[in-house]
Structure formats: structure tokens, C-alpha cells
Amino acid sequence: GESVGLHLPTLSVQEGDNSIINCAYSNSASDYFIWYKQESGKGPQFIIDIRSNMDKRQGQRVTVLLNKTVKHLSLQIAATQPGDSAVYFCAERSREGGGADGLTFGKGTHLIIQP
Amino acid sequence: GAGVSQSPRYKVAKRGQDVALRCDPISGHVSLFWYQQALGQGPEFLTYFQNEAQLDKSGLPSDRFFAERPEGSVSTLKIQRTQQEDSAVYLCASSLGYSNQPQHFGDGTRLSIL
């Protein structure tokens, strides 16, 4: 089946800089997208979500951009901090064919914050 | 408030044994999901409940995997006759159940089959 993928498996940024994590999806029927942060030994932690009828959504220090034309999703983190170091996953949901609410995850991007 | 709680946090079993993994969702959450996460990979969907009804079990890898949520709250994922390839982290998530509500995850059960 179609799945979400990520461009870069590892991203290293300097503390205080902004970071951008990218994600490509292939299922045009996906209508809801979520970014999760996962630290070692813990479950995915919800960061921010966006519906397919939006192209931008902002949270605290984070912004998600959705480009449906090229099926691209990005997560921008402003002024990165050491605590931002983690693996970031994008996930999509498709209700094509009346399917379930189960999410399809990408492989993840490991964000490393350099001091 | 309390998040999604999973137990045990770690489980070691010998190949061929049966295991049961428990999930306590966030109070009031209608929807409950199970995912399997292999090392270095993203979670993969296994099954989904709305209240006590199992609406989708398309992700269960074999008939050795069975999930239930008899009273619409706590859920149990059971794996019979475990095999080495079942070794993974099993994650549970819950959501309010309304359209476009985020799923909130527990910290998972790390299952190791020897």
C-alpha cells in the first residue's frame, strides 16, 4: 500500500537555529496529517496536526506546512533546544474506501541538536 | 490527567509461549488503536476499536494475534505461540473518536521473544 516517507533520516542543527523536517506522502486520499516526536524508550508524542483543507498551522515554536500539489509535509521548529533532540515521524490518515482511522507512519527523521 | 498506560513495560517470552499486553486508554477516549514498532522503524497499524467494537483488524499479521476491548475501555492484545519475528515494541493509542482528533500514545510494551 501507499505510505508516508521522509527525505532525510538524520538532521543535525545548531542549538538556537531553526530546523525543518520534510515528509513526502503518496496517498492523495489522505485527509489528516500529524507530526509526532519520539524519544528513546517512549511512545510517540503528539506535536501538531493539520487537516487537508489547510496549508499551514502554527503551534508553540512549531509550524506545519502542507502542500497538496506536490504531496509534501514539513515541520518547522524555531529556536531549537537540546530537548528537541528526538526522532520525528509524520503520519497520515486516509479514509479511502471507508477505511479505518489507523495512521500510516514514515520511517522517521532523527533530529540532533548540536550545542 | 493520566495518559495512556501500558503494561508490562517489558516482556520476555520463550518462542511458542502466549503473551498478553494490556492498554489503559485515556479516560473518555472512544477510539483505541494498537501499533507494532520494529527497531528503527515507524509504528505500523494493527487494529482499531471504537468503544468495544473492533472496526478494523486488517493490520494484524496473522491469526496468532488477537485483540479485545470487552467493556469499551481497557484493551488486551494477545499473541499466541509467539515467534522471534514478533519481537517489537507494541504501542497503544487512544483518541476522542471524533473526526480529526489526534491519537495519544502510551510508552509501549517491549516484547522480546527468545
Short mmCIF file of C-alpha atoms in Angstrom, two decimals:
data_model
loop_
_atom_site.label_atom_id
_atom_site.label_comp_id
_atom_site.label_asym_id
_atom_site.label_seq_id
_atom_site.Cartn_x
_atom_site.Cartn_y
_atom_site.Cartn_z
CA GLY A 1 0.00 0.00 0.00
CA GLU A 2 0.99 3.62 -0.23
CA SER A 3 2.89 5.06 2.69
CA VAL A 4 4.44 8.21 4.05
CA GLY A 5 8.17 8.66 3.57
CA LEU A 6 10.81 11.09 4.79
CA HIS A 7 13.57 12.73 2.76
CA LEU A 8 16.32 12.78 5.40
CA PRO A 9 16.92 10.13 8.02
CA THR A 10 19.21 12.37 10.14
CA LEU A 11 19.25 16.12 10.59
CA SER A 12 21.86 17.93 12.68
CA VAL A 13 21.32 21.58 13.63
CA GLN A 14 22.94 24.05 15.98
CA GLU A 15 21.14 24.93 19.17
CA GLY A 16 19.12 28.07 18.63
CA ASP A 17 18.80 27.57 14.89
CA ASN A 18 15.58 26.72 13.13
CA SER A 19 15.09 23.21 11.78
CA ILE A 20 12.92 21.89 9.00
CA ILE A 21 11.92 18.25 8.73
CA ASN A 22 10.38 17.14 5.47
CA CYS A 23 7.97 14.40 4.57
CA ALA A 24 6.55 13.18 1.27
CA TYR A 25 3.31 11.29 1.07
CA SER A 26 1.88 9.42 -1.85
CA ASN A 27 -1.75 8.79 -0.94
CA SER A 28 -3.80 11.63 -2.40
CA ALA A 29 -6.80 10.40 -0.40
CA SER A 30 -5.14 11.25 2.91
CA ASP A 31 -7.11 13.93 4.71
CA TYR A 32 -5.35 14.33 8.04
CA PHE A 33 -1.68 14.55 8.97
CA ILE A 34 0.12 14.51 12.28
CA TRP A 35 3.68 15.09 13.43
CA TYR A 36 4.96 13.07 16.36
CA LYS A 37 8.15 13.29 18.40
CA GLN A 38 9.58 10.10 19.85
CA GLU A 39 12.31 9.96 22.44
CA SER A 40 14.22 6.81 23.20
CA GLY A 41 12.16 4.33 25.19
CA LYS A 42 8.99 6.37 24.96
CA GLY A 43 5.91 6.40 22.82
CA PRO A 44 5.27 8.95 20.07
CA GLN A 45 4.29 12.32 21.48
CA PHE A 46 1.79 14.46 19.59
CA ILE A 47 3.26 17.73 18.32
CA ILE A 48 0.85 19.23 15.82
CA ASP A 49 -1.73 18.16 13.28
CA ILE A 50 -3.22 19.59 10.11
CA ARG A 51 -6.26 18.80 8.02
CA SER A 52 -6.10 18.54 4.26
CA ASN A 53 -8.22 21.67 3.83
CA MET A 54 -5.45 23.75 5.40
CA ASP A 55 -1.95 24.59 4.18
CA LYS A 56 -0.40 25.93 7.35
CA ARG A 57 -0.85 25.59 11.06
CA GLN A 58 1.20 27.04 13.89
CA GLY A 59 1.79 25.91 17.42
CA GLN A 60 4.25 26.85 20.08
CA ARG A 61 7.64 27.07 18.29
CA VAL A 62 6.36 24.69 15.60
CA THR A 63 4.74 25.20 12.23
CA VAL A 64 3.41 22.55 9.89
CA LEU A 65 3.10 23.24 6.18
CA LEU A 66 1.07 21.11 3.81
CA ASN A 67 1.49 21.28 0.04
CA LYS A 68 -1.11 19.03 -1.52
CA THR A 69 0.01 19.82 -5.05
CA VAL A 70 3.32 18.06 -4.54
CA LYS A 71 2.16 15.90 -1.62
CA HIS A 72 4.66 17.36 0.79
CA LEU A 73 4.52 18.00 4.50
CA SER A 74 7.07 19.82 6.62
CA LEU A 75 7.63 20.56 10.28
CA GLN A 76 9.48 23.71 11.22
CA ILE A 77 10.89 24.03 14.71
CA ALA A 78 12.00 27.51 15.73
CA ALA A 79 14.98 28.17 18.01
CA THR A 80 15.81 24.53 18.60
CA GLN A 81 16.69 23.42 22.10
CA PRO A 82 18.54 20.35 23.37
CA GLY A 83 15.20 18.87 24.39
CA ASP A 84 14.14 18.84 20.75
CA SER A 85 16.57 16.01 20.03
CA ALA A 86 14.43 13.01 19.09
CA VAL A 87 13.07 11.07 16.15
CA TYR A 88 10.26 12.86 14.34
CA PHE A 89 7.59 11.00 12.43
CA CYS A 90 4.97 12.28 10.09
CA ALA A 91 1.81 10.23 9.86
CA GLU A 92 -1.18 10.32 7.57
CA ARG A 93 -4.69 9.02 7.70
CA SER A 94 -6.75 8.02 4.73
CA ARG A 95 -10.40 7.10 4.89
CA GLU A 96 -10.37 5.96 1.31
CA GLY A 97 -12.97 3.28 0.84
CA GLY A 98 -14.39 3.97 4.28
CA GLY A 99 -11.28 2.59 5.89
CA ALA A 100 -10.14 2.83 9.45
CA ASP A 101 -8.66 5.70 11.36
CA GLY A 102 -5.32 3.93 11.66
CA LEU A 103 -2.34 6.08 10.85
CA THR A 104 0.39 5.32 8.33
CA PHE A 105 3.81 6.41 9.60
CA GLY A 106 7.02 7.17 7.81
CA LYS A 107 10.40 5.84 8.90
CA GLY A 108 11.32 8.93 10.90
CA THR A 109 13.97 11.63 10.96
CA HIS A 110 16.50 11.74 13.76
CA LEU A 111 16.98 15.36 14.80
CA ILE A 112 20.27 16.04 16.57
CA ILE A 113 20.83 19.38 18.29
CA GLN A 114 24.47 20.42 18.44
CA PRO A 115 25.47 22.61 21.43
CA GLY B 1 -4.53 13.92 33.79
CA ALA B 2 -3.26 10.41 33.19
CA GLY B 3 -2.14 9.43 29.73
CA VAL B 4 -2.33 6.07 28.01
CA SER B 5 -0.89 3.39 30.27
CA GLN B 6 0.56 0.12 29.02
CA SER B 7 1.73 -2.91 30.93
CA PRO B 8 4.06 -4.61 31.25
CA ARG B 9 6.74 -2.23 30.02
CA TYR B 10 8.97 -5.15 29.14
CA LYS B 11 8.10 -8.75 28.41
CA VAL B 12 10.44 -11.60 27.66
CA ALA B 13 8.97 -14.88 26.50
CA LYS B 14 10.22 -18.07 25.01
CA ARG B 15 9.23 -18.95 21.48
CA GLY B 16 5.92 -20.75 21.49
CA GLN B 17 4.55 -19.11 24.64
CA ASP B 18 1.43 -16.98 24.68
CA VAL B 19 1.63 -13.35 25.85
CA ALA B 20 -0.95 -10.73 26.79
CA LEU B 21 -0.32 -7.00 26.65
CA ARG B 22 -2.58 -4.51 28.37
CA CYS B 23 -3.61 -0.98 27.46
CA ASP B 24 -5.48 1.52 29.63
CA PRO B 25 -6.59 4.39 27.38
CA ILE B 26 -7.19 7.96 28.43
CA SER B 27 -10.48 8.16 30.30
CA GLY B 28 -13.34 9.02 27.97
CA HIS B 29 -11.49 8.16 24.80
CA VAL B 30 -13.74 6.22 22.47
CA SER B 31 -11.17 5.07 19.95
CA LEU B 32 -8.29 2.74 20.73
CA PHE B 33 -5.51 1.61 18.42
CA TRP B 34 -2.70 -0.93 18.54
CA TYR B 35 0.53 -0.49 16.60
CA GLN B 36 3.69 -2.54 16.22
CA GLN B 37 7.03 -0.77 16.02
CA ALA B 38 10.15 -2.59 14.87
CA LEU B 39 13.55 -1.19 15.79
CA GLY B 40 14.40 1.86 13.73
CA GLN B 41 11.02 1.93 12.02
CA GLY B 42 7.82 3.87 12.34
CA PRO B 43 4.81 2.31 14.05
CA GLU B 44 2.62 0.07 11.91
CA PHE B 45 -1.12 -0.14 12.42
CA LEU B 46 -2.51 -3.40 13.77
CA THR B 47 -6.10 -2.89 14.83
CA TYR B 48 -8.70 -0.31 15.86
CA PHE B 49 -11.63 -0.25 18.30
CA GLN B 50 -14.47 2.17 18.66
CA ASN B 51 -15.83 1.51 22.12
CA GLU B 52 -16.00 -2.30 22.34
CA ALA B 53 -16.36 -2.85 18.60
CA GLN B 54 -13.30 -3.91 16.66
CA LEU B 55 -13.82 -2.00 13.44
CA ASP B 56 -10.58 -2.81 11.69
CA LYS B 57 -8.12 -5.64 12.23
CA SER B 58 -6.54 -5.51 8.81
CA GLY B 59 -3.06 -4.89 10.21
CA LEU B 60 -2.87 -7.98 12.41
CA PRO B 61 -0.04 -10.03 10.87
CA SER B 62 -1.53 -13.45 11.50
CA ASP B 63 -4.32 -15.30 13.26
CA ARG B 64 -1.97 -15.70 16.21
CA PHE B 65 -2.71 -12.07 17.06
CA PHE B 66 -5.94 -11.29 18.82
CA ALA B 67 -7.19 -8.09 20.44
CA GLU B 68 -10.21 -7.35 22.57
CA ARG B 69 -11.84 -4.47 24.41
CA PRO B 70 -14.87 -6.09 26.02
CA GLU B 71 -16.15 -3.13 28.05
CA GLY B 72 -15.01 -0.37 25.76
CA SER B 73 -12.17 0.76 28.00
CA VAL B 74 -9.16 -1.45 28.74
CA SER B 75 -7.82 -3.45 25.82
CA THR B 76 -5.67 -6.55 25.63
CA LEU B 77 -3.51 -7.65 22.73
CA LYS B 78 -2.79 -11.35 22.84
CA ILE B 79 -0.19 -13.16 20.80
CA GLN B 80 -0.36 -16.93 20.74
CA ARG B 81 2.53 -19.28 20.00
CA THR B 82 4.98 -16.41 19.83
CA GLN B 83 7.74 -16.40 17.25
CA GLN B 84 11.01 -14.47 17.12
CA GLU B 85 9.68 -12.11 14.46
CA ASP B 86 7.04 -10.95 16.97
CA SER B 87 9.79 -9.15 18.90
CA ALA B 88 8.95 -5.45 18.73
CA VAL B 89 7.50 -2.59 20.72
CA TYR B 90 3.72 -2.74 20.86
CA LEU B 91 2.14 0.69 21.16
CA CYS B 92 -1.37 1.56 22.17
CA ALA B 93 -3.02 4.87 21.32
CA SER B 94 -6.39 6.40 22.10
CA SER B 95 -8.37 9.33 20.82
CA LEU B 96 -11.66 11.04 21.49
CA GLY B 97 -13.10 9.36 18.44
CA TYR B 98 -14.38 12.48 16.73
CA SER B 99 -13.19 13.29 13.27
CA ASN B 100 -9.63 14.55 13.03
CA GLN B 101 -8.67 14.10 16.65
CA PRO B 102 -5.05 13.20 17.38
CA GLN B 103 -4.10 9.82 18.73
CA HIS B 104 -2.21 9.86 22.00
CA PHE B 105 0.25 7.07 22.59
CA GLY B 106 1.43 5.12 25.58
CA ASP B 107 5.09 4.24 26.07
CA GLY B 108 4.59 0.74 24.73
CA THR B 109 5.49 -2.78 25.73
CA ARG B 110 8.84 -4.00 24.51
CA LEU B 111 8.39 -7.69 23.68
CA SER B 112 11.41 -9.92 23.24
CA ILE B 113 10.97 -13.49 22.08
CA LEU B 114 13.89 -15.80 22.81
#
